Short mmCIF file of C-alpha atoms in Angstrom, two decimals:
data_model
loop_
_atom_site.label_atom_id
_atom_site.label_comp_id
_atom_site.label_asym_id
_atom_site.label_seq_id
_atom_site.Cartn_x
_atom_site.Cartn_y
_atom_site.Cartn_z
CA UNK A 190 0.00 0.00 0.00
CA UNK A 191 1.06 3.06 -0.59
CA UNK A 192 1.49 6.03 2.03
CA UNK A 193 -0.58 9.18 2.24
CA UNK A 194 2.87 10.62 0.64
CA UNK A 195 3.34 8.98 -2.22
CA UNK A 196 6.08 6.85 -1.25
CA UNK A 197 5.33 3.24 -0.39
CA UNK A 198 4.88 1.55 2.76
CA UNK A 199 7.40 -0.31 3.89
CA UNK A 200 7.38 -3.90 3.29
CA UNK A 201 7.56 -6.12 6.75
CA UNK A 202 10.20 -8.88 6.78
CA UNK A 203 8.05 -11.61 6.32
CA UNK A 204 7.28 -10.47 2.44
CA UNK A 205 10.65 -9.50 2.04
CA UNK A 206 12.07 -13.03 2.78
CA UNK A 207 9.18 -14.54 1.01
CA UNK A 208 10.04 -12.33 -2.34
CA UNK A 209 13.60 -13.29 -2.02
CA UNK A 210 12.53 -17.80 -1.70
CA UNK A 211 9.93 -17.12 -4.92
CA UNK A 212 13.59 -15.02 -6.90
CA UNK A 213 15.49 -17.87 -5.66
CA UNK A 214 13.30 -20.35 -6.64
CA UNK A 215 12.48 -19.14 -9.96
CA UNK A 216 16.35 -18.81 -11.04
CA UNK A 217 16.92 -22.57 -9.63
CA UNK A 218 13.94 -23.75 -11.97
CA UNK A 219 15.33 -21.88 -14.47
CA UNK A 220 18.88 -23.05 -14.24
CA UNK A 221 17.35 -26.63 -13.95
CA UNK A 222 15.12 -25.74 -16.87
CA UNK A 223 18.81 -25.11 -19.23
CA UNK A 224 21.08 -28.18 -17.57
CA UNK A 225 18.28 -29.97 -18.97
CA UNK A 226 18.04 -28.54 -21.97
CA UNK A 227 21.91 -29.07 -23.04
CA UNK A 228 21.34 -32.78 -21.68
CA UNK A 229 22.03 -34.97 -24.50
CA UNK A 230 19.29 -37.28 -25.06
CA UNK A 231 19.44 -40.78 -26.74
CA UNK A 232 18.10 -39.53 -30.16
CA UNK A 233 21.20 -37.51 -30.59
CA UNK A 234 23.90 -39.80 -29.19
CA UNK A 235 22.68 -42.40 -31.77
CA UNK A 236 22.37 -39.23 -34.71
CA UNK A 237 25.98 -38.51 -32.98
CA UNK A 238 27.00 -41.88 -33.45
CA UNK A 239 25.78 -42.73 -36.80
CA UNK A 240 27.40 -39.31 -37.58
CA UNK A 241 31.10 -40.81 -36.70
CA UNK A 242 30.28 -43.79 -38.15
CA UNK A 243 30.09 -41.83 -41.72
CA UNK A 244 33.24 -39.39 -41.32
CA UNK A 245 34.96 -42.17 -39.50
CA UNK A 246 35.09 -45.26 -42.55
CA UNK A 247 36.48 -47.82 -39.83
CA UNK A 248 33.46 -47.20 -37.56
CA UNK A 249 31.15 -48.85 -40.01
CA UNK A 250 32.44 -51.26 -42.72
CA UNK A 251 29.66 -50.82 -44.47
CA UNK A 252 29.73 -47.68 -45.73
CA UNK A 253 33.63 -48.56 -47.53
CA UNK A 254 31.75 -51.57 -49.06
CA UNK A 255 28.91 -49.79 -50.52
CA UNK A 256 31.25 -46.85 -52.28
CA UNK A 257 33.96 -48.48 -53.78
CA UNK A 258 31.61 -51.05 -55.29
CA UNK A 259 30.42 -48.89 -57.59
CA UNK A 260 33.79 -48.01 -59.11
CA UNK A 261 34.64 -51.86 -59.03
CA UNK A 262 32.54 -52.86 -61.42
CA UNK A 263 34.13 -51.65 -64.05
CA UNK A 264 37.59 -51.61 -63.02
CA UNK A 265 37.61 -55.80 -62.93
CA UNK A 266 36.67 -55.66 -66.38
CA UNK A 267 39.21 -53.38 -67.54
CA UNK A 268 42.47 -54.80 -65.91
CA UNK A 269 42.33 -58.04 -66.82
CA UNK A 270 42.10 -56.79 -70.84
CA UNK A 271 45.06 -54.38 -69.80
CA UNK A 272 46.87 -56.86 -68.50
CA UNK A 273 45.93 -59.70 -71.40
CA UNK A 274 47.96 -57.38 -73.59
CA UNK A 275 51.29 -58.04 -72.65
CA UNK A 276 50.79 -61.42 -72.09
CA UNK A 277 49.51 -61.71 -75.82
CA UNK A 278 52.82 -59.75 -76.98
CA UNK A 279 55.06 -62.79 -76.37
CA UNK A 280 52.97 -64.80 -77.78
CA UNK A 281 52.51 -63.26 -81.03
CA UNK A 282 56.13 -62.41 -81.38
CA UNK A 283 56.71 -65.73 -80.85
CA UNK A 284 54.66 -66.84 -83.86
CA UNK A 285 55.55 -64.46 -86.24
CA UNK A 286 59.45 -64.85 -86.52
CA UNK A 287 59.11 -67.52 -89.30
CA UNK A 288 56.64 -65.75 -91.03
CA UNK A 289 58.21 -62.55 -90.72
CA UNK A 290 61.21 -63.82 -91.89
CA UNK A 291 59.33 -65.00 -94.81
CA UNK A 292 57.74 -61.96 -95.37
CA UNK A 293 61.02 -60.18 -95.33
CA UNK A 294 62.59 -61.91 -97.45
CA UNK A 295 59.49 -61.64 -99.79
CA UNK A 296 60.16 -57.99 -99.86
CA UNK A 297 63.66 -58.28 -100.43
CA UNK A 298 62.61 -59.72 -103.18
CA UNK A 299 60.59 -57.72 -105.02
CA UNK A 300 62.09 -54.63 -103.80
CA UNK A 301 65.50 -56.03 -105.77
CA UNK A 302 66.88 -56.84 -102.30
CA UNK A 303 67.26 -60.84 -102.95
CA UNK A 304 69.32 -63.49 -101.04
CA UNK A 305 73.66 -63.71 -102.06
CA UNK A 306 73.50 -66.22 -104.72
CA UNK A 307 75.23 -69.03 -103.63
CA UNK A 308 75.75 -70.89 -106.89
CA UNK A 309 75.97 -70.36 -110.49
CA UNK A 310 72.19 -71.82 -110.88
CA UNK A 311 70.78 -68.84 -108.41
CA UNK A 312 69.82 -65.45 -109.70
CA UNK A 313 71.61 -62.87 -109.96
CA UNK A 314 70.59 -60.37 -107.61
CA UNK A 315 69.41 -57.04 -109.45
CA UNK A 316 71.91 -55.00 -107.68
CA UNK A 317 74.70 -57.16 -108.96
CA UNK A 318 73.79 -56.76 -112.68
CA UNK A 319 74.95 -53.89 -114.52
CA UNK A 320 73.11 -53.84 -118.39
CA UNK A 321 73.99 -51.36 -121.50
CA UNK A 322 71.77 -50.48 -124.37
CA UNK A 323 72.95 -48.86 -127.83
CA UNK A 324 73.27 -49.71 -131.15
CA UNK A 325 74.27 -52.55 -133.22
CA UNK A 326 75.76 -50.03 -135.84
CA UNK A 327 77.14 -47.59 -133.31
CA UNK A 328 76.28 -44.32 -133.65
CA UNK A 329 73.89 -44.68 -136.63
CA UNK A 330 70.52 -43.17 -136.04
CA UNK A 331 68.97 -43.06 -139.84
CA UNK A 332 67.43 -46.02 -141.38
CA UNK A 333 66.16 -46.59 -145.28
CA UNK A 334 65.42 -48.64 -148.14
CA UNK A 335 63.30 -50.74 -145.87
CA UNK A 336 66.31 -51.61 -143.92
CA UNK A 337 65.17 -52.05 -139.57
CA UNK A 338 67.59 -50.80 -136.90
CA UNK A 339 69.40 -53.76 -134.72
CA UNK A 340 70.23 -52.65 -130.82
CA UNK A 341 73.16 -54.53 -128.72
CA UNK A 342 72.34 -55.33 -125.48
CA UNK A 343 75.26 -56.11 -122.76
CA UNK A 344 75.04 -57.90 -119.38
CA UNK A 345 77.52 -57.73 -116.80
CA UNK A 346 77.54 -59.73 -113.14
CA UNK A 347 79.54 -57.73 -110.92
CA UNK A 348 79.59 -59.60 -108.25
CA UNK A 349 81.99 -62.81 -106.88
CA UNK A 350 79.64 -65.26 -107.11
CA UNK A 351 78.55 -67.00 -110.57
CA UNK A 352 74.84 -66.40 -111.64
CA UNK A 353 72.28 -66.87 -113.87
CA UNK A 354 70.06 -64.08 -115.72
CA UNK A 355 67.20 -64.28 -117.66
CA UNK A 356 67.28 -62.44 -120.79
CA UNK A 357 64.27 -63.89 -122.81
CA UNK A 358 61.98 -60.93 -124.34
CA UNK A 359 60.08 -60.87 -121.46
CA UNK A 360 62.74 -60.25 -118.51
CA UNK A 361 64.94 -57.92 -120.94
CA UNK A 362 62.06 -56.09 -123.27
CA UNK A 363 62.74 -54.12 -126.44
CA UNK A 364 59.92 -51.45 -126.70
CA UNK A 365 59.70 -49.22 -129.44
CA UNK A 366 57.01 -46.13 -129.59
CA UNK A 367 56.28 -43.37 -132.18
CA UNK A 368 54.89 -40.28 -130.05
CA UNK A 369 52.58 -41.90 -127.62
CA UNK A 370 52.12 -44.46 -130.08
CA UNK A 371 53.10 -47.93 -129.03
CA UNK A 372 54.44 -49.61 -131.93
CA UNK A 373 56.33 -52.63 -131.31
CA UNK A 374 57.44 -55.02 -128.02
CA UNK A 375 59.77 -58.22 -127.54
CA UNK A 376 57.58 -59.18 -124.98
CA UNK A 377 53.95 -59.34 -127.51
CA UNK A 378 53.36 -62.96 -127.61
CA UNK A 379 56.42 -64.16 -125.80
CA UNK A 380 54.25 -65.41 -122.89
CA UNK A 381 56.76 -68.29 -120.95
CA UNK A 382 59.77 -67.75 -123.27
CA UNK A 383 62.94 -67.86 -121.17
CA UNK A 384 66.62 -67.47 -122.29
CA UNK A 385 68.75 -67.91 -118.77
CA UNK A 386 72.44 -67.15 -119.09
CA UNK A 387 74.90 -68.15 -116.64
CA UNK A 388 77.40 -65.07 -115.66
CA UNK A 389 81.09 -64.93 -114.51
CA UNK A 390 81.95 -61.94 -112.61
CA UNK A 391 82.90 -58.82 -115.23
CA UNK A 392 82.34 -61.33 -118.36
CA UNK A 393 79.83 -59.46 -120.49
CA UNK A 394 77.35 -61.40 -121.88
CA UNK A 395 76.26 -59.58 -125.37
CA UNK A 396 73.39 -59.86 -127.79
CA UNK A 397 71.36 -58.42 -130.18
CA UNK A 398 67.88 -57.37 -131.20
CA UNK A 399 66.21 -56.93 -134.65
CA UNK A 400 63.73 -54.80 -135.39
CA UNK A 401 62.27 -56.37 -138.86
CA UNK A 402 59.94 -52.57 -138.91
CA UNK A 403 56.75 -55.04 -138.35
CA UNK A 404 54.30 -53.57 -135.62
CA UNK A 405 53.46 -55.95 -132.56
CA UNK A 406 50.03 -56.34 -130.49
CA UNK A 407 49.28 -57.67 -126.90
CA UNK A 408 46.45 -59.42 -128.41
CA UNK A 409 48.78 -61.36 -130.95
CA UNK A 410 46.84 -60.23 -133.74
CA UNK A 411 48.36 -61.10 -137.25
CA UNK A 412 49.09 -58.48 -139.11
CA UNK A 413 51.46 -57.25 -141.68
CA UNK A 414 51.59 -53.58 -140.79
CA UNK A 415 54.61 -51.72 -141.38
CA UNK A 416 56.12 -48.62 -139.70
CA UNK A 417 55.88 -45.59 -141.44
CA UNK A 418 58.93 -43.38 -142.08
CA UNK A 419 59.67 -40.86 -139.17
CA UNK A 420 60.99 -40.88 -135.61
CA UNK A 421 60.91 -43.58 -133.35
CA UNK A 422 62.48 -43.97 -129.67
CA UNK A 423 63.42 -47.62 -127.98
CA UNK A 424 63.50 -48.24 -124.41
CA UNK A 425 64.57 -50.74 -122.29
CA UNK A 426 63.04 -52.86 -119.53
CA UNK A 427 63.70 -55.48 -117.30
CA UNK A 428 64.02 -56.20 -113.63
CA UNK A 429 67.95 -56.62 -114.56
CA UNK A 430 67.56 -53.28 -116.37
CA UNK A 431 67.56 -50.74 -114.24
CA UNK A 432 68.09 -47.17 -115.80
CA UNK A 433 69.48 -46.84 -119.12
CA UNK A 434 68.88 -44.03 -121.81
CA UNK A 435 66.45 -44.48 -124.69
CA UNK A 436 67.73 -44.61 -128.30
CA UNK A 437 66.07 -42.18 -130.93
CA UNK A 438 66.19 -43.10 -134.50
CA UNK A 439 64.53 -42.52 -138.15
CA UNK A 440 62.95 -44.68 -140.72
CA UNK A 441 63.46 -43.31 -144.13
#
C-alpha cells in the first residue's frame, strides 16, 4: 500500500524473505530448466554416433563396401584386358618370326633386295647386274630402203659369285614407240619364253635385237603392218635393267 505521501509503505520482513525464496526459486527452476536442456538425449547420441560412423570409414564397414563397389565394377573388367595385352605380346612375337622372316625376305625380293646367290644356278641379284643399251651399228641413227635398226644389249655380273640371268623378251624387253604411239614389243606374244644365261663376274654377256619394222600387239593379232617413215624412240626394260637411256632413230 502506498502512504498518504506517495512513497510506499514499507514492506515487513516476512514479504521481504518470502520475495527473495519465490527469486530464488524461480532462477533454480530456471537453471534446472537449461542443464536440462543441453542434456544430451538418446536420439542424438545415436544421430551422434551414426554421424562418426560416416566421417569415421572404420566405424562402419559398411559404408567402404557400398562406395567403392560402384567403381569396381568396371575396373575388374578393364584390368584383366590391360593386363591380357602383354601377355599376348610374347605370344605373337613368338609366332611371327618364321613368317616374318618369310615376309622379309618376300620384300627383299621384289624390292630387288634378294638373297647372295650361292651358286651359279641362283639369280643374280638385281643389284649385282649392270646392263647397257645402244646400237648394233654404233652411232647410226637413220634407217632406209626398208632396212630395220638392230640394238646390242650387254650384261655384266659384278659380283663374286657366278649367276644366272634371264634375258628372254620378257625379262629384258625391247619397246619401241612413235609419239605416244606404241608400236612394237619383244615381250607381244612371248608369254613363258625364257633365255637364262649363266654369268662370270665382269664377263659381259652380249646380244642383239632386230627390229624387222613389223608392228606388234598384246592381243597377238596377225598383221602385216609396217612402220611408217619418221621418228621412233626404244627403251629398255627389265628387272635386270635398271636405268638406261632411250635410243632415238629414223625410218626413211
Amino acid at each position: 500500500m502506498a502512504s498518504s505521501t506517495g512513497h510506499p509503505a514499507p514492506v515487513s520482513k516476512d514479504i521481504y524473505w518470502r520475495r527473495r525464496a519465490f527469486v530464488m526459486i524461480g532462477v533454480l527452476l530456471v537453471l534446472a530448466l537449461i542443464a536440462y536442456a543441453c542434456r544430451p538425449s538418446d536420439g542424438a547420441s545415436e544421430t551422434s554416433s551414426n554421424q562418426a560412423a560416416i566421417e569415421d570409414p572404420s566405424a562402419s564397414p559398411s559404408v567402404p563396401e557400398e562406395e567403392p563397389s560402384e567403381g569396381r565394377s568396371e575396373e575388374p573388367e578393364e584390368e584383366p584386358s590391360a593386363s591380357a595385352s602383354p601377355s599376348e605380346e610374347p605370344s605373337e612375337d613368338a609366332g611371327k618370326d618364321d613368317d616374318e622372316e618369310k615376309a622379309e625376305d618376300e620384300e627383299s625380293e621384289e624390292s630387288g633386295e634378294a638373297a647372295a646367290p650361292e651358286s651359279p644356278e641362283d639369280a643374280c641379284r638385281p643389284q649385282d647386274v649392270v646392263v647397257t643399251f645402244d646400237f648394233a651399228e654404233k652411232d647410226r641413227d637413220t634407217y632406209g630402203g626398208g632396212a630395220g635398226p638392230g640394238f646390242k644389249v650387254t650384261v655384266v655380273n659384278i659380283a663374286e659369285q657366278t649367276c644366272t640371268v634371264d634375258v628372254g623378251p620378257e625379262a629384258v624387253e625391247l619397246i619401241i614407240h612413235s609419239g605416244n604411239d606404241r608400236i612394237f614389243s619383244t615381250a607381244d606374244c612371248a608369254e613363258g619364253k625364257r633365255e637364262k644365261q649363266q654369268l662370270t663376274q665382269g664377263r659381259p654377256y652380249e646380244y642383239t635385237l632386230d627390229w624387222d619394222r613389223n608392228r606388234s600387239f598384246t592381243d597377238c593379232r596377225d598383221s602385216s603392218a609396217k612402220a611408217q617413215p619418221g621418228w621412233y624412240k626404244a627403251n629398255l626394260k627389265g628387272d635386270h635393267v635398271g636405268n638406261v637411256d632411250q635410243l632415238v632413230f629414223q625410218l626413211q
